[in-house]
CSV table of C-alpha atoms and ligand atoms in Angstrom, one decimal:
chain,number,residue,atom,x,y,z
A,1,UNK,CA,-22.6,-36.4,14.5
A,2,UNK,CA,-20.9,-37.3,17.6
A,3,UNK,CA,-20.9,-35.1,20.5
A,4,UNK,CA,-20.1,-35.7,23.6
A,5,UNK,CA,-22.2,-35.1,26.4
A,6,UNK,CA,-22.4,-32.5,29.4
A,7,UNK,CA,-18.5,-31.9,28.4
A,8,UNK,CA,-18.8,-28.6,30.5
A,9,UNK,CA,-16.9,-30.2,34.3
A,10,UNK,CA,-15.3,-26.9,35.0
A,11,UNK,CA,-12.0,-28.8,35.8
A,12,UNK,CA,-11.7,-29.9,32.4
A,13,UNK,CA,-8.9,-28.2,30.5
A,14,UNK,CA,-10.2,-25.5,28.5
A,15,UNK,CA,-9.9,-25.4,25.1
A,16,UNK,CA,-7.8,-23.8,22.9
A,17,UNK,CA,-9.0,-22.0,20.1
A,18,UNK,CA,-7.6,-24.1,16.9
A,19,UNK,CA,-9.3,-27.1,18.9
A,20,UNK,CA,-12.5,-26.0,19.8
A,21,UNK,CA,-12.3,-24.8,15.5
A,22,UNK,CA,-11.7,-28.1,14.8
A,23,UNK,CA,-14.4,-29.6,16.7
A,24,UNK,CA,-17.1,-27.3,15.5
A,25,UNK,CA,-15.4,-27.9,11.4
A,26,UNK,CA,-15.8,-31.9,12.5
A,27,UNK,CA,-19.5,-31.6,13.2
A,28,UNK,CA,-20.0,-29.4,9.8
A,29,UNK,CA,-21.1,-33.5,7.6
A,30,UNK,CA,-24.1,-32.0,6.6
A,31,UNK,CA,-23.2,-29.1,3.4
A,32,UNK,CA,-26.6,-27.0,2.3
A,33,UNK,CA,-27.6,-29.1,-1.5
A,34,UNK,CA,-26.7,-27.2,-4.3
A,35,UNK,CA,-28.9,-25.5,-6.3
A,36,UNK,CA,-29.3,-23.2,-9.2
A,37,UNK,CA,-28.9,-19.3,-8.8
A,38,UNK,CA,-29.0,-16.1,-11.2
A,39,UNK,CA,-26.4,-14.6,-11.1
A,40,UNK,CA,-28.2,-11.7,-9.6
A,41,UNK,CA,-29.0,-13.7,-6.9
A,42,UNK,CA,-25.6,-15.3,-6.2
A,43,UNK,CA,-23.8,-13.0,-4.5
A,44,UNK,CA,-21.6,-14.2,-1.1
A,45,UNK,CA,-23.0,-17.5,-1.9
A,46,UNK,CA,-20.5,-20.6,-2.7
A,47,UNK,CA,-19.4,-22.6,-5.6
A,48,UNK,CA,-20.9,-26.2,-6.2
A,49,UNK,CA,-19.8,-26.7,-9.6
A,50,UNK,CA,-16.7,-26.4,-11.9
A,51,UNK,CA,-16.8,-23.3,-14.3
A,52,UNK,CA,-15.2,-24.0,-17.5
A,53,UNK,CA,-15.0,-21.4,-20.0
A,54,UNK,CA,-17.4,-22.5,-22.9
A,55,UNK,CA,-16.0,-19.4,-25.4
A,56,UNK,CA,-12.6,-18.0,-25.6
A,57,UNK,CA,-13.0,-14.4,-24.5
A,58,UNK,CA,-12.3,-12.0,-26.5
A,59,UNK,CA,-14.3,-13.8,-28.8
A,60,UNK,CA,-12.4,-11.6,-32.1
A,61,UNK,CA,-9.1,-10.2,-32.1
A,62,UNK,CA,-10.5,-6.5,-31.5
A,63,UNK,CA,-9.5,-3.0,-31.0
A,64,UNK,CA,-8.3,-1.4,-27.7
A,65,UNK,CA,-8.6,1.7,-28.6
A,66,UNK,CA,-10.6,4.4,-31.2
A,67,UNK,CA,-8.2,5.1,-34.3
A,68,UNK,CA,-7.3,3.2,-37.0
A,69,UNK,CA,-6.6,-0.1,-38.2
A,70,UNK,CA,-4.0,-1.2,-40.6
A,71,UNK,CA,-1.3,-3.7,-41.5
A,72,UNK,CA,1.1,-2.7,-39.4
A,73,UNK,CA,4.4,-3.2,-41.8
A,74,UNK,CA,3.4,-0.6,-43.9
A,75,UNK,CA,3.7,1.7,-41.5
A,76,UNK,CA,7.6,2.1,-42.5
A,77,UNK,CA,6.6,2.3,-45.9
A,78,UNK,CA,3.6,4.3,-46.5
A,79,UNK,CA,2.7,8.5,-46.1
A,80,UNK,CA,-0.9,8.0,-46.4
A,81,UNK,CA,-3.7,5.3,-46.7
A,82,UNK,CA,-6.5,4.9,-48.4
A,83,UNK,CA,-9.8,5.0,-46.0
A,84,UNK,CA,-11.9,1.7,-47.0
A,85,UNK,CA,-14.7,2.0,-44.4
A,86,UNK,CA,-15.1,1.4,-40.6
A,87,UNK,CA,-15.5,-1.3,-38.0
A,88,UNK,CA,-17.8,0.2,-35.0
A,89,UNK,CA,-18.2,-2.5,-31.9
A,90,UNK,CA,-20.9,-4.4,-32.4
A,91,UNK,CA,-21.1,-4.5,-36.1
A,92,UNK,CA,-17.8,-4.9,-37.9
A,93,UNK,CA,-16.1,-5.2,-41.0
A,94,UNK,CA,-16.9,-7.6,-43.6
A,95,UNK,CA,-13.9,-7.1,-46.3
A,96,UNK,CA,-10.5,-8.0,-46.2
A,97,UNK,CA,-8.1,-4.9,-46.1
A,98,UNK,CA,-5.8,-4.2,-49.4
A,99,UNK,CA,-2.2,-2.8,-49.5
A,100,UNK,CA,-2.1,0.6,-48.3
A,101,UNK,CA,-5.9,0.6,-46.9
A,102,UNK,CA,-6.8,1.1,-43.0
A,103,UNK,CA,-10.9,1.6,-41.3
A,104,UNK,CA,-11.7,3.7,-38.8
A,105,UNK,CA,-12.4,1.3,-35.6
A,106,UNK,CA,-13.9,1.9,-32.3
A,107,UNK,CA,-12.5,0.5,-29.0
A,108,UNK,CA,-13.9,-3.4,-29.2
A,109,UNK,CA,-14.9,-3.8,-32.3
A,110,UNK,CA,-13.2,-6.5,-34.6
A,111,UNK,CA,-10.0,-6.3,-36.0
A,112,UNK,CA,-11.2,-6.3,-40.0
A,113,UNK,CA,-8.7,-9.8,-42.0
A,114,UNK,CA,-6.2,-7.9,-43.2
A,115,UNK,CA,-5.4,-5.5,-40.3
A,116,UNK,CA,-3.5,-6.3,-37.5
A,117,UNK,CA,-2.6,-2.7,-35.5
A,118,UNK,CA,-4.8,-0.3,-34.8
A,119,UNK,CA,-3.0,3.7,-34.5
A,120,UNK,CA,-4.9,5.6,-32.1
A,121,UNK,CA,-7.2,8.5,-33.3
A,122,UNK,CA,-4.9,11.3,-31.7
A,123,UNK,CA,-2.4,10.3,-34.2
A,124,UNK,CA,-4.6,10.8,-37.3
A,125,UNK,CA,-6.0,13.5,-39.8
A,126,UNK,CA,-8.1,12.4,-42.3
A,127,UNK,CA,-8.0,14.5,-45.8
A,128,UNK,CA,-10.3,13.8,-49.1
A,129,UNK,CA,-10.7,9.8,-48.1
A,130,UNK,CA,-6.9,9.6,-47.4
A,131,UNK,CA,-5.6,8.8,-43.8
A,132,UNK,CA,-1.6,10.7,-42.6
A,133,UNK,CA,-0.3,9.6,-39.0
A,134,UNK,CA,2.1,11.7,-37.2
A,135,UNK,CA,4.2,9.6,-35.3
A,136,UNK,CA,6.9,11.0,-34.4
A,137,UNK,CA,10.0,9.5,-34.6
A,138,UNK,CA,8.5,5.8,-33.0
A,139,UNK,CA,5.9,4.3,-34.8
A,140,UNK,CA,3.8,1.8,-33.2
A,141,UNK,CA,4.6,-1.9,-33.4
A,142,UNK,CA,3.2,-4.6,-35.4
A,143,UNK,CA,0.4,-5.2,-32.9
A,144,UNK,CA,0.0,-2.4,-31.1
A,145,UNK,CA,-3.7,-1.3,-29.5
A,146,UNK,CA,-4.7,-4.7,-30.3
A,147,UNK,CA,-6.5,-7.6,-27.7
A,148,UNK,CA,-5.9,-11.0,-29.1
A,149,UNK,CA,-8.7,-13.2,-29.5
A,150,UNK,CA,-8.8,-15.6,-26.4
A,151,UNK,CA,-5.8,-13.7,-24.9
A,152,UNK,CA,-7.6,-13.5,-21.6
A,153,UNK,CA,-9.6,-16.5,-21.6
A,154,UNK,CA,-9.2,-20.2,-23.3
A,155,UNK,CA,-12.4,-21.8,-24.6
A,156,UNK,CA,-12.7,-24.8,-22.3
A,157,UNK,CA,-10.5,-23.3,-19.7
A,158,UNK,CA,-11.1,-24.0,-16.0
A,159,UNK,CA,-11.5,-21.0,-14.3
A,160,UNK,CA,-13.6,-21.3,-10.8
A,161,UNK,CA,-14.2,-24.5,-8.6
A,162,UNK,CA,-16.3,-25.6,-6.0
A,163,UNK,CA,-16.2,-23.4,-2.6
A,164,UNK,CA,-15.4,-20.7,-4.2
A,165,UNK,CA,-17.0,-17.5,-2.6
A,166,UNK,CA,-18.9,-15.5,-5.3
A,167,UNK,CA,-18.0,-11.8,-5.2
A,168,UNK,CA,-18.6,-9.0,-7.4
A,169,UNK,CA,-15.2,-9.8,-9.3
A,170,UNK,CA,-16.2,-13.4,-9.7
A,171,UNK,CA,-20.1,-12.7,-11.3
A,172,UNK,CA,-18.3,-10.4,-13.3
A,173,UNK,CA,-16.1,-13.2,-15.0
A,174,UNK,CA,-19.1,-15.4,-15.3
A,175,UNK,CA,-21.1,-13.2,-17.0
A,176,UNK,CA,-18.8,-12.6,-19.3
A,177,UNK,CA,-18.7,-16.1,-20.3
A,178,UNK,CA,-22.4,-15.8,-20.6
A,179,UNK,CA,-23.7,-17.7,-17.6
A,180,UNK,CA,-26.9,-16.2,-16.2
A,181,UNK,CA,-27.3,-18.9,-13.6
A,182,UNK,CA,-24.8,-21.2,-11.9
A,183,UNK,CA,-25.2,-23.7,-9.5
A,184,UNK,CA,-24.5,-22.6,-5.5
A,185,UNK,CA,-24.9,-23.7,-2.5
A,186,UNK,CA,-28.0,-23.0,-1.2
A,187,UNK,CA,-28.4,-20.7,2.0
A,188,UNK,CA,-28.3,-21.6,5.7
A,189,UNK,CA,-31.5,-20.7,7.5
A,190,UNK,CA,-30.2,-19.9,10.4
A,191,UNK,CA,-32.3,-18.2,13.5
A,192,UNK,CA,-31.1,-15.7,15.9
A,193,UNK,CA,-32.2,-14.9,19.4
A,194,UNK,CA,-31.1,-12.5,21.9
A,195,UNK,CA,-31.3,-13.4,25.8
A,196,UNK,CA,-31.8,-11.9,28.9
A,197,UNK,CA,-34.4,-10.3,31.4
A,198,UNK,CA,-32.1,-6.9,31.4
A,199,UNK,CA,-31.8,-7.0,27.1
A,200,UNK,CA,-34.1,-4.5,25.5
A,201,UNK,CA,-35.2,-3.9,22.0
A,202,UNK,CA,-34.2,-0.8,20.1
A,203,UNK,CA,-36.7,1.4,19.6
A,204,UNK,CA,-38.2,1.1,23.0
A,205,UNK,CA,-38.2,2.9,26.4
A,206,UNK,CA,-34.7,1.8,28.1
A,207,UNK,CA,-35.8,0.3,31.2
A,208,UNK,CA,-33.7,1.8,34.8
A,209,UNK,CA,-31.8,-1.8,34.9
A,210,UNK,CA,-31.8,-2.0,31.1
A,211,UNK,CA,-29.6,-2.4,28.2
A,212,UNK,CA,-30.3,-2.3,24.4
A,213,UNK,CA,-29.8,-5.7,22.1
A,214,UNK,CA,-26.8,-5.2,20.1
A,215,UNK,CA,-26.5,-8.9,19.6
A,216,UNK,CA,-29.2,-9.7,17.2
A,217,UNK,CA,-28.3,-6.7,15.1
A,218,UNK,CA,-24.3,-7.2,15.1
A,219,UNK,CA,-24.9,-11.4,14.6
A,220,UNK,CA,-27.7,-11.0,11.9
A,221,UNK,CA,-25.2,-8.2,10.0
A,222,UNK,CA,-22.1,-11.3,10.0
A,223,UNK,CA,-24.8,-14.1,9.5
A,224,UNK,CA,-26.1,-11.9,6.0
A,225,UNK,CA,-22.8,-10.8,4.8
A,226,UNK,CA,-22.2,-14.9,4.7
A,227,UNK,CA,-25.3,-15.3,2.8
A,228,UNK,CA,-27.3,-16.8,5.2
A,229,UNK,CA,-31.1,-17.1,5.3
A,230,UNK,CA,-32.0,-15.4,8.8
A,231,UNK,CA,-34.9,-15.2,10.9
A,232,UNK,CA,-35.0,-12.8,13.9
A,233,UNK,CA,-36.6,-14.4,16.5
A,234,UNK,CA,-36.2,-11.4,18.8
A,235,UNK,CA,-35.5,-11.7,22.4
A,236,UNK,CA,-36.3,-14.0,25.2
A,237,UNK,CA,-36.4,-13.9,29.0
A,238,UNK,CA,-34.1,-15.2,31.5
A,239,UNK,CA,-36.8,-18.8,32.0
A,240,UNK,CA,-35.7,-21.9,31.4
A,241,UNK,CA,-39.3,-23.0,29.8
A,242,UNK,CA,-39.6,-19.6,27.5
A,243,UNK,CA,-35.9,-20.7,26.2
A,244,UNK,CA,-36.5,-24.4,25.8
A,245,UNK,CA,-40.3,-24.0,23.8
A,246,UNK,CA,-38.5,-21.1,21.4
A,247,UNK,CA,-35.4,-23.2,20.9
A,248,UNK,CA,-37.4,-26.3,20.0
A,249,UNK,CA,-40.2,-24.7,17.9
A,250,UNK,CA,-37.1,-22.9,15.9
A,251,UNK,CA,-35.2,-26.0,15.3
A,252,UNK,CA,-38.1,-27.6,13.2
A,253,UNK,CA,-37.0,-25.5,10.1
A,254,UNK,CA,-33.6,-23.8,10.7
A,255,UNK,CA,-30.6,-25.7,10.1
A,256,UNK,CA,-28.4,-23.3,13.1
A,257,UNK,CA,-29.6,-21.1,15.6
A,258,UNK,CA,-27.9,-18.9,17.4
A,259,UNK,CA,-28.5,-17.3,20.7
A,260,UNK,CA,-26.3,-15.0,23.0
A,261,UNK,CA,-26.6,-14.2,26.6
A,262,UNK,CA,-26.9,-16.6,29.0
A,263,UNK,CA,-24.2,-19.0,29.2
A,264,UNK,CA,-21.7,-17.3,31.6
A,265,UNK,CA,-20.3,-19.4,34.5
A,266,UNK,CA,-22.4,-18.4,37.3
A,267,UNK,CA,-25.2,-17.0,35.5
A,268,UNK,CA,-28.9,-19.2,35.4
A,269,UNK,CA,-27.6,-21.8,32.9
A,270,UNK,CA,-30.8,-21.5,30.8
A,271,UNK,CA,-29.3,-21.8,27.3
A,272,UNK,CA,-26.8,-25.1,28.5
A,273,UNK,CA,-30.1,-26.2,30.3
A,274,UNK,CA,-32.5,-26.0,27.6
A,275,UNK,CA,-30.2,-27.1,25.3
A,276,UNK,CA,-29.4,-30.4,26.8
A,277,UNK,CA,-33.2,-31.4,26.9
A,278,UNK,CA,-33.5,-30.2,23.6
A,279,UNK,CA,-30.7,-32.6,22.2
A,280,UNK,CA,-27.4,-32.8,22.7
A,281,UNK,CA,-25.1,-30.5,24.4
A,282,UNK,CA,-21.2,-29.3,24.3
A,283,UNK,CA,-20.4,-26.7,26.6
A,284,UNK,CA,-16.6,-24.9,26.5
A,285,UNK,CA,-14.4,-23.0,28.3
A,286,UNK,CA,-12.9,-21.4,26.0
A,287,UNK,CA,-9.0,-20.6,26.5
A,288,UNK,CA,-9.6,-17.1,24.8
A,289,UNK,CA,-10.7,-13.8,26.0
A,290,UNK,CA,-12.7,-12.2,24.9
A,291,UNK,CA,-15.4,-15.3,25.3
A,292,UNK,CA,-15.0,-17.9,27.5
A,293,UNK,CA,-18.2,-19.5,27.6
A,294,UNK,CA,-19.7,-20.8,24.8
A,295,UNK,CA,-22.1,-23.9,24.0
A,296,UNK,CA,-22.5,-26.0,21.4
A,297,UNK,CA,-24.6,-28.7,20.5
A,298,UNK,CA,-27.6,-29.7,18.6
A,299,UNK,CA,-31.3,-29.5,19.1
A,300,UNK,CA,-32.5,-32.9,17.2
A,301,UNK,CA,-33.7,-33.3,13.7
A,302,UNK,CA,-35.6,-30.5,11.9
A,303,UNK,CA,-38.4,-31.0,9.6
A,304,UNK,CA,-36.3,-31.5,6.4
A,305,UNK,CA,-34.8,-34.2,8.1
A,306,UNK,CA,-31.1,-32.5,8.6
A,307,UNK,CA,-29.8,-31.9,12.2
A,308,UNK,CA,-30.3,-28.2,13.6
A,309,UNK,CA,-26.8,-27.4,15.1
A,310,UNK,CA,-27.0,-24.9,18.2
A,311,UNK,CA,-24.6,-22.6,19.1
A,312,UNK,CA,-25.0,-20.1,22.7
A,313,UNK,CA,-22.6,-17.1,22.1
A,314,UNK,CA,-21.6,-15.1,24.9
A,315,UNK,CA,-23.7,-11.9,25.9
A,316,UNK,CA,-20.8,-9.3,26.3
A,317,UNK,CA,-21.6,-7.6,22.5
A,318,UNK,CA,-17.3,-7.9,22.0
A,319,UNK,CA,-16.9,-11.6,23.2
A,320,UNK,CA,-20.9,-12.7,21.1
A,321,UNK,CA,-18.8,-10.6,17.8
A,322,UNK,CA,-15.4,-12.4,18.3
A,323,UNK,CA,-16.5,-15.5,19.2
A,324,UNK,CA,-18.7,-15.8,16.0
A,325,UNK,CA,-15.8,-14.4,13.9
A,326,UNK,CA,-13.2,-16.9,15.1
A,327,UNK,CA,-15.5,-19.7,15.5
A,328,UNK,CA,-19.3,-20.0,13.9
A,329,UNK,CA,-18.1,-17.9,10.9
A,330,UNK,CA,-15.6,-21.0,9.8
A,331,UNK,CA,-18.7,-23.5,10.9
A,332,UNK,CA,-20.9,-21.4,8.4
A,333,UNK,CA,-18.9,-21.3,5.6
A,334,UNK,CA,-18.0,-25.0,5.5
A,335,UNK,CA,-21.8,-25.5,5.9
A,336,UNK,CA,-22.7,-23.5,2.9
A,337,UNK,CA,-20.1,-25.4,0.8
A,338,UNK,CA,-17.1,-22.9,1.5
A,339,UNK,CA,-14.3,-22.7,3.8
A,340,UNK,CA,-12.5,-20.2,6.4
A,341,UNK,CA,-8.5,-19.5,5.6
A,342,UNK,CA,-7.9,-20.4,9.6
A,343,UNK,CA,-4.1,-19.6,9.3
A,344,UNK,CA,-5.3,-16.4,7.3
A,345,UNK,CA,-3.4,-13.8,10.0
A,346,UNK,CA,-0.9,-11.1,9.2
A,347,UNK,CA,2.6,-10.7,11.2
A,348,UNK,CA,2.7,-7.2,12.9
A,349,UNK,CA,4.8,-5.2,14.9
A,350,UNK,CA,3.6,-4.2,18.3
A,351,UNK,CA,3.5,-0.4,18.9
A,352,UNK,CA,3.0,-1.2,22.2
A,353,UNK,CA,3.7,-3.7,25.0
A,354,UNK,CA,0.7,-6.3,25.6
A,355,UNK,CA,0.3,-8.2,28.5
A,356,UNK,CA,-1.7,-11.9,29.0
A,357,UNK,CA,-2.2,-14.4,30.8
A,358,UNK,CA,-0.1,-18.1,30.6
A,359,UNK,CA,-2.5,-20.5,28.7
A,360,UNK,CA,-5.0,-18.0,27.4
A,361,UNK,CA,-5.0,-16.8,23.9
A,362,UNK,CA,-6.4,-13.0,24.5
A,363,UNK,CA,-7.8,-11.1,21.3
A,364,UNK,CA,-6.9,-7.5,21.6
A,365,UNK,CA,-9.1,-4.6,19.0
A,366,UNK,CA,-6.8,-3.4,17.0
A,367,UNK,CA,-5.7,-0.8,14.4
A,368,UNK,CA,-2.7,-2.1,11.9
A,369,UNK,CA,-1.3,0.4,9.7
A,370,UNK,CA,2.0,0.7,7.4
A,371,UNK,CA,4.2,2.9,8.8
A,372,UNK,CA,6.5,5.3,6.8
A,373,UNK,CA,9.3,2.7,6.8
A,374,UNK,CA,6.9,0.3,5.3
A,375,UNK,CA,6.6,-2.1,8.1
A,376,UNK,CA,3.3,-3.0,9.3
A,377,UNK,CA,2.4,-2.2,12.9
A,378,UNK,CA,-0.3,-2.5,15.4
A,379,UNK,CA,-2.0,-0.5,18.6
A,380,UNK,CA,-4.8,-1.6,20.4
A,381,UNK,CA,-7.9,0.6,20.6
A,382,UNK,CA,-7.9,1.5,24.1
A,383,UNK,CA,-10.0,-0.1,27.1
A,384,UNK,CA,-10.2,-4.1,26.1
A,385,UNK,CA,-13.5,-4.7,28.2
A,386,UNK,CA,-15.8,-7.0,26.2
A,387,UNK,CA,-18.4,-4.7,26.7
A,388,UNK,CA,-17.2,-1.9,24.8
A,389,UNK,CA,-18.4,-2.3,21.3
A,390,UNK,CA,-16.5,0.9,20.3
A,391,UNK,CA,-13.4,-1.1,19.9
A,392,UNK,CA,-14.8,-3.2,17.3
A,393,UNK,CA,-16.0,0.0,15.0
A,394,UNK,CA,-12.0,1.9,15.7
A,395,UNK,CA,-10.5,-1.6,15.0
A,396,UNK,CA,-9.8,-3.1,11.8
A,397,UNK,CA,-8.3,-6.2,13.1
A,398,UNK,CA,-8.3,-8.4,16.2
A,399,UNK,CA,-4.4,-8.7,18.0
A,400,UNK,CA,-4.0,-12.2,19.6
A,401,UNK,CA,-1.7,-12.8,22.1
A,402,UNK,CA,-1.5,-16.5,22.3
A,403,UNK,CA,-1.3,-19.3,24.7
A,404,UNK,CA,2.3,-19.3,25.7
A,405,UNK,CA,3.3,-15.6,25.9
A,406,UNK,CA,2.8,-13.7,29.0
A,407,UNK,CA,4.2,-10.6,28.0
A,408,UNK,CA,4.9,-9.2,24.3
A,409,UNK,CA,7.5,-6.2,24.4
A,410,UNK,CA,7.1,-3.1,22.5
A,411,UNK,CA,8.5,-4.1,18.9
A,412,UNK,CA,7.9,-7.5,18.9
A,413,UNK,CA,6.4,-9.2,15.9
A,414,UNK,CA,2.7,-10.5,16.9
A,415,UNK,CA,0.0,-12.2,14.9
A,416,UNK,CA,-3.3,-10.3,13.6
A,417,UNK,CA,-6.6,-11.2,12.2
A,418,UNK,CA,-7.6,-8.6,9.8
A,419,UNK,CA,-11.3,-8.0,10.0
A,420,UNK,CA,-11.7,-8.2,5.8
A,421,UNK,CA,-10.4,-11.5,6.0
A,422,UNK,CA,-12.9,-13.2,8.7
A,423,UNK,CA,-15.7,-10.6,9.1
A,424,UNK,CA,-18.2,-11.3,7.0
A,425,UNK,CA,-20.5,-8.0,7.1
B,501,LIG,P1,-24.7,-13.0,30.0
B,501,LIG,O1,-23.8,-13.9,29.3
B,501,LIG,O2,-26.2,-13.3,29.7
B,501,LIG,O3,-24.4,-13.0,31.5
B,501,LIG,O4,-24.4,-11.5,29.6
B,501,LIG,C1,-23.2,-10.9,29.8
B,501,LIG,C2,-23.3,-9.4,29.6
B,501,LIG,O5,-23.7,-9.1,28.3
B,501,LIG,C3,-24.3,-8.8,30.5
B,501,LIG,O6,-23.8,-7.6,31.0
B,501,LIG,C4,-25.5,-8.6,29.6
B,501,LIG,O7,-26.3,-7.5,30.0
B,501,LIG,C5,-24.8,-8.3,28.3
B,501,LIG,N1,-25.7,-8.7,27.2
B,501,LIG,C6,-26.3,-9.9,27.1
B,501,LIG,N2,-27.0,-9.9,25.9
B,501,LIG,C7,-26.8,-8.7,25.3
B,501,LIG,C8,-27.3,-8.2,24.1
B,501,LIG,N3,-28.1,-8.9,23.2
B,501,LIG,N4,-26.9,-6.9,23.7
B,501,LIG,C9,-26.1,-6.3,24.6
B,501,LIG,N5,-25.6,-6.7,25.7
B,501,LIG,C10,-26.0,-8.0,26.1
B,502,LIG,MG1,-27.9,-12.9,30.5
């Protein structure tokens, strides 16, 4: 890993937000092993091996409905048929079908040699072993109510590859091909702290000059809906020593920590501090709003001998959830053997007119919707202060007015981040 050192000289340019994304991506060498999961286990987690189909699925040409199965060309030719017997899923049929015979079959269970339609049940009435259809004036085609054997799936197919996020659609398929296990990346144990003499845990008396801890609970939500192995290490005060003894005890067996609070310009610089004795630090300005400040860095080896990566979110609750979203989330999932979609926004038009500053990508809360014209457009929730958490829970996307605009009429077309596609929760 190379990092540069004390990069945090206030007249340094700040950084935008694709290169500050690069830079964290860059540092992401060291990808969790693989190991081997149930499937009951593997949700969220990611891909280390190629899945290739080892049956064809359907396994049998079977029926898609409950009725009865025939040779379909007779159906032009024949009044009645004679009824041979019956093919219930799971069991089956054993003979071949004759001229002018059909079996009662239940939806997935195999097409009997012989038969290849299946007329559905509302169709029939059965009389003394003999089987009539009423079908109006169009019969049903040779084939009809019938899934082909491998028509969804090939044996040997390739069907899933490495990095691919495991969700409920995805264990589905695999269990279908009869995997009970696969092999995944394993978890990032990642710790979480909260910071600040002010910051009070929930549950507790509010103190006059208080405020509860959002963070932890907002950060350790993302961090699990990625998967991750967390430990809550709670909340530390406003000392430089406190910070520096938690930090190094918890970077002996967590592979990231994460802390928020304390890394504003101005404020005591505990986190940078501690942070730079610890190992090595990176600190940012940030050309984005919400969340300026943020640090980066790592805090030396940890026990199993991989480097325990550091990053200080901001404190503001808006800035810690936006900055982790746009910028730790992506670190993450590369980490666990996955990756973030970083061009994955969504063109919208503005309801409104948005204002920013020259050389400052601002994120804006936002609530896209379709309108009745079918064109997707976008309002900001209200008050933008990164202190008002409420904005997150009305928005399902974050607006971004980028670097170079100033000013973004009413009607405009303007990029959004839609929260399903980078919040992890
Ligand atoms: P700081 O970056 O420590 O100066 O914090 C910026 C603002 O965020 C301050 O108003 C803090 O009180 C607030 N803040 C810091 N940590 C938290 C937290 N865990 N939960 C809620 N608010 C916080
Ligand atoms: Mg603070």
């Amino acid at each position: 890993m190379s990092l540069s050192c004390f990069d945090f000289a206030d007249q340094k340019p700040q950084l935008t937000l694709e290169e500050a994304q690069q830079a964290l991506l860059e540092t992401a060498t060291q990808i969790t092993p693989a190991i081997k999961r149930s499937l009951q286990e593997a949700q969220g987690l990611f891909l280390a091996e190629n899945i290739q189909a080892p049956i064809q699925v359907p396994q049998n040409t079977n029926s898609a409905m409950d009725g009865y199965a025939l040779k379909g060309s007779e159906l032009t030719q024949l009044k009645s048929w004679h009824l041979a017997g019956e093919s219930l899923a799971g069991r089956g049929f054993n003979q071949t079908l004759q001229a002018g015979e059909c079996i009662y079959i239940t939806t997935g269970a195999p097409l009997p040699e012989g038969a290849d339609t299946v007329v559905m049940m509302e169709q029939a009435r059965r009389e003394d072993g003999q089987v009539f259809f009423e079908l109006g004036d169009k019969p049903p085609k040779i084939g009809s109510n019938v899934r082909q054997a491998g028509e969804d799936i090939q044996e040997g197919q390739l069907l899933l590859h490495p990095g691919q996020c495991l969700g409920s659609t995805e264990l589905g398929l695999l269990a279908s091909l009869g995997f009970s296990e696969v092999e995944v990346h394993q978890p990032l144990r990642v710790a979480i702290f909260s910071t600040g003499d002010e910051v009070t845990a929930p549950g507790l008396p509010l103190p006059a000059a208080g405020i509860y801890d959002a963070n932890r609970f907002s950060v350790q939500g993302m961090l699990q809906g990625l998967g991750c192995q967390v430990t809550d290490l709670g909340i530390l005060p406003d000392d430089l020593n406190a910070i520096t003894s938690a930090l190094r005890k918890a970077s002996r067996d967590h592979q990231l920590i994460l802390t928020s609070g304390g890394v504003s310009v101005g404020d005591a610089d505990f986190v940078k501090q501690a942070l730079a004795d610890l190992g090595e630090t990176r600190f940012w300005r940030l050309a984005i709003r919400p969340g300026r400040p943020f640090a980066f860095g790592h805090l030396g080896q940890n026990q199993q001998g991989s480097t325990c990566l550091f990053a200080g979110l901001p404190g503001n609750p808006v800035a810690a959830m936006v900055t982790f979203m746009l910028l730790v989330q992506p670190l993450i999932k590369k980490l666990q053997g996955g990756y973030q979609n970083l061009t994955a926004t969504w063109t919208a038009q503005t309801e409104e007119p948005l204002k920013s500053r020259l050389g400052r990508s601002d994120f804006h809360r936002g609530i896209y919707q379709v309108n009745p014209e079918g064109q997707l457009e976008v309002h900001t929730t209200g008050a933008q202060g990164s202190g008002i958490l409420t904005s997150m829970h009305q928005a399902n996307c974050l607006i971004r007015i980028p670097d170079h605009q100033t000013e973004i009429p009413a009607g405009d077309p303007i990029s959004i981040y839609p929260f399903h596609l980078w919040l992890a929760e």
